[in-house]
Coordinates of C-alpha atoms in Angstrom, one line a residue:
M203 CA 19.6 -7.2 -16.1
P204 CA 20.2 -9.8 -13.4
G205 CA 21.4 -13.2 -14.6
S206 CA 19.8 -16.6 -14.1
G207 CA 21.9 -17.4 -11.0
E208 CA 20.7 -14.2 -9.2
R209 CA 17.1 -14.8 -10.2
A210 CA 17.1 -18.4 -9.0
Y211 CA 18.7 -17.4 -5.7
V212 CA 16.1 -14.6 -5.2
Y213 CA 13.2 -16.9 -6.0
A214 CA 14.4 -19.5 -3.5
K215 CA 14.9 -16.9 -0.8
A216 CA 11.6 -15.3 -1.4
C217 CA 9.8 -18.7 -1.2
G218 CA 11.5 -19.4 2.1
I219 CA 10.2 -16.1 3.6
T220 CA 6.7 -16.3 2.2
G221 CA 6.5 -19.9 3.5
K222 CA 6.8 -18.5 7.0
S223 CA 4.6 -15.5 6.4
F224 CA 1.0 -15.1 7.6
I225 CA -0.5 -15.5 4.2
G226 CA -2.0 -18.5 2.5
K227 CA -2.5 -21.5 4.8
N228 CA -0.5 -19.7 7.6
R229 CA -3.2 -17.1 7.9
S230 CA -5.4 -19.5 9.8
R231 CA -2.9 -19.3 12.7
L232 CA -4.3 -15.9 13.4
T233 CA -8.0 -17.0 13.9
G234 CA -7.9 -18.1 17.5
L235 CA -6.2 -14.9 18.9
T236 CA -8.1 -12.8 21.4
R237 CA -5.3 -10.6 22.9
L238 CA -2.6 -8.4 21.5
S239 CA 0.1 -10.1 23.5
E240 CA -0.9 -13.4 21.8
L241 CA -0.3 -11.8 18.4
D242 CA 3.1 -10.5 19.6
R243 CA 4.2 -14.0 20.7
L244 CA 2.9 -15.6 17.5
I245 CA 4.9 -13.2 15.3
F246 CA 8.0 -12.6 17.3
G247 CA 8.3 -15.6 19.6
T248 CA 10.8 -15.1 22.3
D249 CA 11.4 -11.5 21.2
A250 CA 7.8 -10.6 22.2
R251 CA 7.6 -7.6 24.5
D252 CA 6.2 -7.6 28.1
L253 CA 4.2 -4.4 27.9
P254 CA 0.7 -3.3 28.9
E255 CA -1.7 -3.7 26.0
R256 CA -2.1 0.1 25.7
E257 CA 1.6 0.6 25.1
L258 CA 2.0 -2.6 23.1
L259 CA -0.1 -1.6 20.1
P260 CA 2.1 1.2 18.7
D261 CA 5.2 -0.8 19.6
L262 CA 4.0 -3.9 17.9
E263 CA 2.8 -2.1 14.8
R264 CA 6.2 -0.5 14.4
R265 CA 8.0 -3.8 14.8
I266 CA 5.7 -5.5 12.2
I267 CA 6.5 -2.7 9.7
N268 CA 10.2 -2.8 10.4
R269 CA 10.3 -6.6 10.2
N270 CA 8.5 -6.4 6.9
A271 CA 10.8 -3.8 5.4
K272 CA 13.8 -5.7 6.5
Q273 CA 12.6 -8.9 4.7
I274 CA 11.8 -6.9 1.5
I275 CA 15.1 -5.2 1.5
T276 CA 16.9 -8.6 2.0
I277 CA 15.3 -9.8 -1.2
V278 CA 16.0 -6.7 -3.3
N279 CA 19.6 -6.5 -2.0
S280 CA 20.1 -10.0 -3.3
F281 CA 20.6 -8.5 -6.7
R282 CA 24.0 -7.0 -7.3
T283 CA 22.3 -4.1 -9.1
P284 CA 18.6 -4.0 -8.1
P285 CA 16.3 -3.1 -11.0
E286 CA 14.9 0.4 -10.6
L287 CA 11.3 -0.9 -10.3
L288 CA 12.2 -2.9 -7.2
A289 CA 14.2 0.0 -5.7
R290 CA 11.2 2.3 -6.2
M291 CA 8.9 -0.3 -4.6
V292 CA 11.2 -0.3 -1.5
R293 CA 10.9 3.4 -1.4
D294 CA 7.2 3.2 -0.8
F295 CA 8.2 3.1 2.9
E296 CA 9.9 6.5 2.5
Y297 CA 6.9 8.1 0.8
T298 CA 4.8 6.9 3.8
D299 CA 7.3 8.3 6.2
L300 CA 7.4 11.6 4.4
K301 CA 3.6 11.9 4.5
R302 CA 3.6 11.2 8.2
A303 CA 6.3 13.9 8.7
I304 CA 4.2 16.4 6.7
N305 CA 1.2 15.6 8.8
A306 CA 3.2 16.0 12.0
A307 CA 4.6 19.4 10.9
A308 CA 1.1 20.6 9.9
S309 CA -0.1 19.7 13.4
G310 CA 2.8 21.5 15.0
E311 CA 4.5 18.4 16.4
P312 CA 8.1 19.2 17.2
A313 CA 9.3 15.5 17.1
L314 CA 9.7 13.5 14.0
P315 CA 7.3 10.4 13.9
E316 CA 9.1 7.1 13.9
R317 CA 10.2 6.0 10.5
T318 CA 11.3 2.9 8.6
E319 CA 14.9 2.3 7.9
I320 CA 15.5 1.4 4.2
G321 CA 19.3 1.8 4.0
R322 CA 20.8 2.6 0.7
F323 CA 17.4 3.2 -0.9
A324 CA 16.7 6.3 1.2
A325 CA 16.9 9.7 -0.3
I326 CA 15.5 12.0 2.4
D327 CA 17.5 13.4 5.3
F328 CA 14.8 13.0 8.0
S329 CA 17.3 14.1 10.7
A330 CA 16.7 17.7 9.5
Y331 CA 13.0 17.6 10.5
P332 CA 11.1 20.0 10.7
H333 CA 13.2 21.9 8.2
F334 CA 11.8 20.4 5.0
D335 CA 14.1 22.6 2.8
K336 CA 17.1 20.7 4.3
M337 CA 15.3 17.4 4.2
L338 CA 14.2 17.6 0.5
T339 CA 16.6 19.9 -1.4
G340 CA 18.6 17.9 -3.9
T341 CA 16.1 15.0 -3.9
E342 CA 13.2 14.2 -6.3
F343 CA 10.8 15.6 -3.6
E344 CA 11.9 19.2 -4.1
F345 CA 8.8 19.8 -6.1
I346 CA 6.5 19.8 -3.0
L347 CA 8.5 22.4 -1.0
G348 CA 6.3 25.2 -2.1
D349 CA 3.2 23.3 -1.1
I350 CA 4.6 22.5 2.3
G351 CA 5.5 26.1 2.8
D352 CA 2.0 27.2 2.0
L353 CA 0.5 24.6 4.3
R354 CA 2.7 25.6 7.3
S355 CA 1.8 29.3 6.8
R356 CA -1.9 28.3 7.3
S357 CA -2.4 26.7 10.7
G358 CA -4.5 23.5 10.6
G359 CA -4.4 23.2 6.8
S360 CA -5.2 19.9 5.2
T361 CA -2.4 17.8 3.8
A362 CA -4.6 15.8 1.4
R363 CA -3.5 17.7 -1.7
I364 CA 0.2 17.2 -1.0
Q365 CA -0.4 13.5 -0.3
S366 CA -2.2 13.2 -3.6
K367 CA 0.8 14.9 -5.4
L368 CA 3.2 12.4 -3.7
D369 CA 1.0 9.5 -4.8
R370 CA 1.0 10.7 -8.4
H371 CA 4.7 11.2 -8.3
Y372 CA 5.3 7.7 -6.8
Y373 CA 3.1 5.8 -9.3
T374 CA 4.4 7.8 -12.3
G375 CA 8.0 6.9 -11.3
L376 CA 7.0 3.3 -10.7
W377 CA 5.2 3.1 -14.1
N378 CA 8.1 4.6 -16.0
S379 CA 10.6 2.2 -14.3
L380 CA 8.3 -0.7 -15.2
Y381 CA 8.8 -0.1 -18.9
K382 CA 12.6 -0.2 -18.5
L383 CA 12.2 -4.0 -18.0
A384 CA 11.8 -6.6 -20.8
P385 CA 8.2 -7.5 -21.5
S386 CA 8.8 -11.0 -20.1
D387 CA 10.0 -9.5 -16.8
R388 CA 7.0 -7.2 -16.3
S389 CA 3.8 -8.8 -17.6
S390 CA 2.4 -9.9 -14.2
I391 CA 3.4 -6.9 -12.2
E392 CA 2.3 -4.6 -15.0
R393 CA -1.2 -6.0 -14.7
I394 CA -1.1 -5.9 -10.8
L395 CA 0.0 -2.2 -10.8
A396 CA -2.6 -1.2 -13.4
E397 CA -5.4 -2.9 -11.4
E398 CA -4.0 -1.5 -8.1
L399 CA -4.0 2.0 -9.3
S400 CA -7.5 1.8 -10.9
L401 CA -8.9 0.3 -7.6
R402 CA -7.0 2.9 -5.5
N403 CA -8.5 5.7 -7.5
A404 CA -12.0 4.2 -7.2
A405 CA -11.6 3.7 -3.5
W406 CA -10.3 7.3 -3.1
A407 CA -13.3 8.6 -5.1
L408 CA -15.7 6.8 -2.9
R409 CA -14.0 8.1 0.3
M410 CA -13.9 11.7 -0.9
R411 CA -17.6 11.7 -1.8
T412 CA -18.8 9.7 1.2
Y413 CA -16.7 11.1 4.1
Y414 CA -16.0 14.6 2.8
G415 CA -19.0 15.4 0.6
M416 CA -16.8 16.4 -2.3
S417 CA -18.3 17.1 -5.7
A418 CA -17.3 15.2 -8.8
E419 CA -15.0 18.0 -9.9
Q420 CA -13.4 18.3 -6.5
T421 CA -12.8 14.6 -6.3
R422 CA -11.1 14.5 -9.8
E423 CA -8.3 16.7 -8.4
Y424 CA -7.3 14.0 -6.0
L425 CA -7.1 11.1 -8.5
V426 CA -3.8 9.7 -9.6
C427 CA -3.5 10.0 -13.3
I428 CA -0.5 8.6 -15.1
P429 CA 0.1 8.0 -18.8
A430 CA -2.6 5.7 -20.4
H431 CA -1.7 2.1 -21.2
K432 CA -3.2 -0.7 -23.2
N433 CA -5.1 -3.6 -21.9
A434 CA -7.7 -6.1 -23.2
H435 CA -10.2 -3.3 -23.6
G436 CA -7.9 -0.9 -25.5
V437 CA -6.1 2.2 -24.3
V438 CA -7.2 3.1 -20.8
S439 CA -6.2 5.5 -18.0
P440 CA -6.0 4.1 -14.4
A441 CA -8.4 6.9 -13.4
D442 CA -11.1 6.0 -15.9
D443 CA -13.1 3.7 -13.6
A444 CA -13.0 6.2 -10.8
I445 CA -14.1 9.0 -13.1
A446 CA -17.0 6.9 -14.4
S447 CA -18.2 6.4 -10.8
L448 CA -18.4 10.1 -10.1
T449 CA -21.8 10.4 -11.8
M450 CA -23.3 7.4 -9.9
A451 CA -25.6 8.1 -6.9
L452 CA -24.0 6.7 -3.7
D453 CA -27.4 5.3 -2.6
S454 CA -28.6 3.8 -5.9
P455 CA -27.4 0.2 -6.6
A456 CA -28.9 0.4 -10.1
D457 CA -26.5 3.2 -11.0
W458 CA -23.5 0.9 -10.2
A459 CA -24.8 -2.3 -11.9
R460 CA -22.7 -2.0 -15.0
W461 CA -19.6 -0.5 -13.3
R462 CA -16.3 -2.4 -13.9
W463 CA -15.6 -2.9 -10.1
V464 CA -19.3 -3.5 -9.0
K465 CA -18.4 -6.9 -7.6
F466 CA -16.3 -5.3 -4.8
L467 CA -19.2 -3.1 -3.6
N468 CA -21.2 -4.2 -0.5
R469 CA -24.4 -6.1 -1.3
P470 CA -27.6 -4.1 -1.8
G471 CA -29.9 -3.9 1.2
E472 CA -32.9 -2.0 2.3
H473 CA -31.1 1.3 2.9
W474 CA -28.1 0.6 0.7
T475 CA -25.2 3.1 0.2
A476 CA -21.8 2.4 -1.3
D477 CA -19.4 1.6 1.5
P478 CA -15.8 2.7 0.9
R479 CA -14.4 0.5 3.6
H480 CA -16.0 -2.7 2.2
F481 CA -14.8 -1.8 -1.2
Q482 CA -11.3 -1.2 -0.1
N483 CA -11.2 -4.5 1.8
T484 CA -12.5 -6.6 -1.0
A485 CA -10.3 -4.9 -3.5
A486 CA -7.3 -5.7 -1.3
Q487 CA -8.2 -9.3 -1.3
Y488 CA -8.4 -9.4 -5.0
L489 CA -5.0 -7.8 -5.4
Y490 CA -3.5 -10.2 -2.9
R491 CA -4.9 -13.2 -4.8
L492 CA -3.5 -11.8 -8.0
A493 CA 0.0 -11.3 -6.5
R494 CA -0.1 -14.7 -4.9
H495 CA -1.0 -16.4 -8.2
S496 CA 1.6 -14.5 -10.1
F497 CA 4.4 -15.1 -7.6
R498 CA 5.0 -18.7 -8.7
R499 CA 3.9 -18.3 -12.3
K500 CA 7.3 -17.3 -13.7
P501 CA 9.9 -18.2 -11.1
F502 CA 12.9 -16.7 -12.8
S503 CA 11.2 -13.5 -13.9
L504 CA 11.7 -10.2 -12.1
D505 CA 7.9 -10.4 -11.6
T506 CA 8.7 -12.8 -8.8
A507 CA 10.5 -10.2 -6.6
A508 CA 7.9 -7.6 -7.4
C509 CA 5.0 -9.9 -6.4
F510 CA 6.9 -10.9 -3.3
I511 CA 7.0 -7.2 -2.2
K512 CA 3.2 -7.0 -2.8
L513 CA 2.6 -10.1 -0.8
K514 CA 4.6 -8.7 2.1
L515 CA 2.8 -5.4 2.0
Y516 CA -0.5 -7.2 2.1
E517 CA 0.7 -9.2 5.1
E518 CA 1.8 -6.0 6.9
D519 CA -1.7 -4.5 6.4
L520 CA -3.3 -7.7 7.6
L521 CA -1.2 -8.0 10.8
T522 CA -1.6 -4.3 11.7
S523 CA -5.3 -4.5 11.1
V524 CA -5.6 -7.5 13.4
A525 CA -3.4 -5.8 16.0
E526 CA -5.7 -2.7 16.0
G527 CA -8.8 -4.9 16.3
L528 CA -7.4 -6.9 19.1
S529 CA -6.6 -3.7 21.0
M530 CA -10.3 -2.8 20.8
G531 CA -11.4 -6.1 22.3
M532 CA -12.4 -7.8 19.1
G533 CA -11.4 -11.4 18.4
A534 CA -9.1 -12.2 15.4
K535 CA -11.7 -14.4 13.8
E536 CA -14.2 -11.4 13.8
I537 CA -11.5 -9.1 12.5
L538 CA -10.6 -11.4 9.6
A539 CA -14.2 -11.8 8.6
M540 CA -14.5 -8.0 8.5
L541 CA -11.4 -7.8 6.3
E542 CA -12.9 -10.5 4.0
A543 CA -9.9 -12.6 4.9
A544 CA -11.5 -15.5 6.7

């Protein structure tokens, strides 16, 4: 495990980066923006691009993601031997890129979508796209080669099942690596990951039922189930709350009244129905506050670096959401209000 000198250095460096990030008090700097070019100048200063707004959006989003990944990797690389948990958290970028590559191949796109460079943490040979056997053979992702082959043999097939398998694989690996750490190094991030996975499953269940009309049994297949763990309520599975919601009518507030995550649902109105987007936004705010509180709670714990990663991923989602809203003619203040971030 990293020594006290490495931990102190990482904490100081992480504090320096978060102090300049668009979270906490700095988030207010976004409120007056009305154009995409203004956001570009705010984030990148003299390195902002002189591009038409239509071309600027994808370019700006890609630079935001790359900048974020670089800052995260800078922190993780500050450890001589990065703990497996942190290395796996960095590889979240690779999972996202793999999903995008699978979607592109399923749509018949000959070119590989742009991806995020993660250096020594990378396992996939994306240069072999669209030959997934060459990309994935010898890596931990070999297990989905059969699914990709089946998908590509059926033109226009859905990638949702493959993405669900990848999510399950990611969180299982993350959870297993968590328990390789001493209890004092994992207490905060253990809670955050448990809450994140429960909320992710709940949001996914709402989306499947609302947008795709899936039955309870169909929805269950897409939930991420990993080994149960203990919390204040006893032994639980991160899919328990989502499973409990499957019997609740989407248009009946009374059905949801005693549900664990009811406070994240939209407020009941005359023609109320559970809104997955509202739930996802308010859940994201809760997880952000949890990570922000935990970041400074134990400065020399490995929790600090893990919480830093979560804060940077939140910032990335915030900035890309603001960018997309600005590109549609919305003001940043309105966008932040919609995200429950104002």
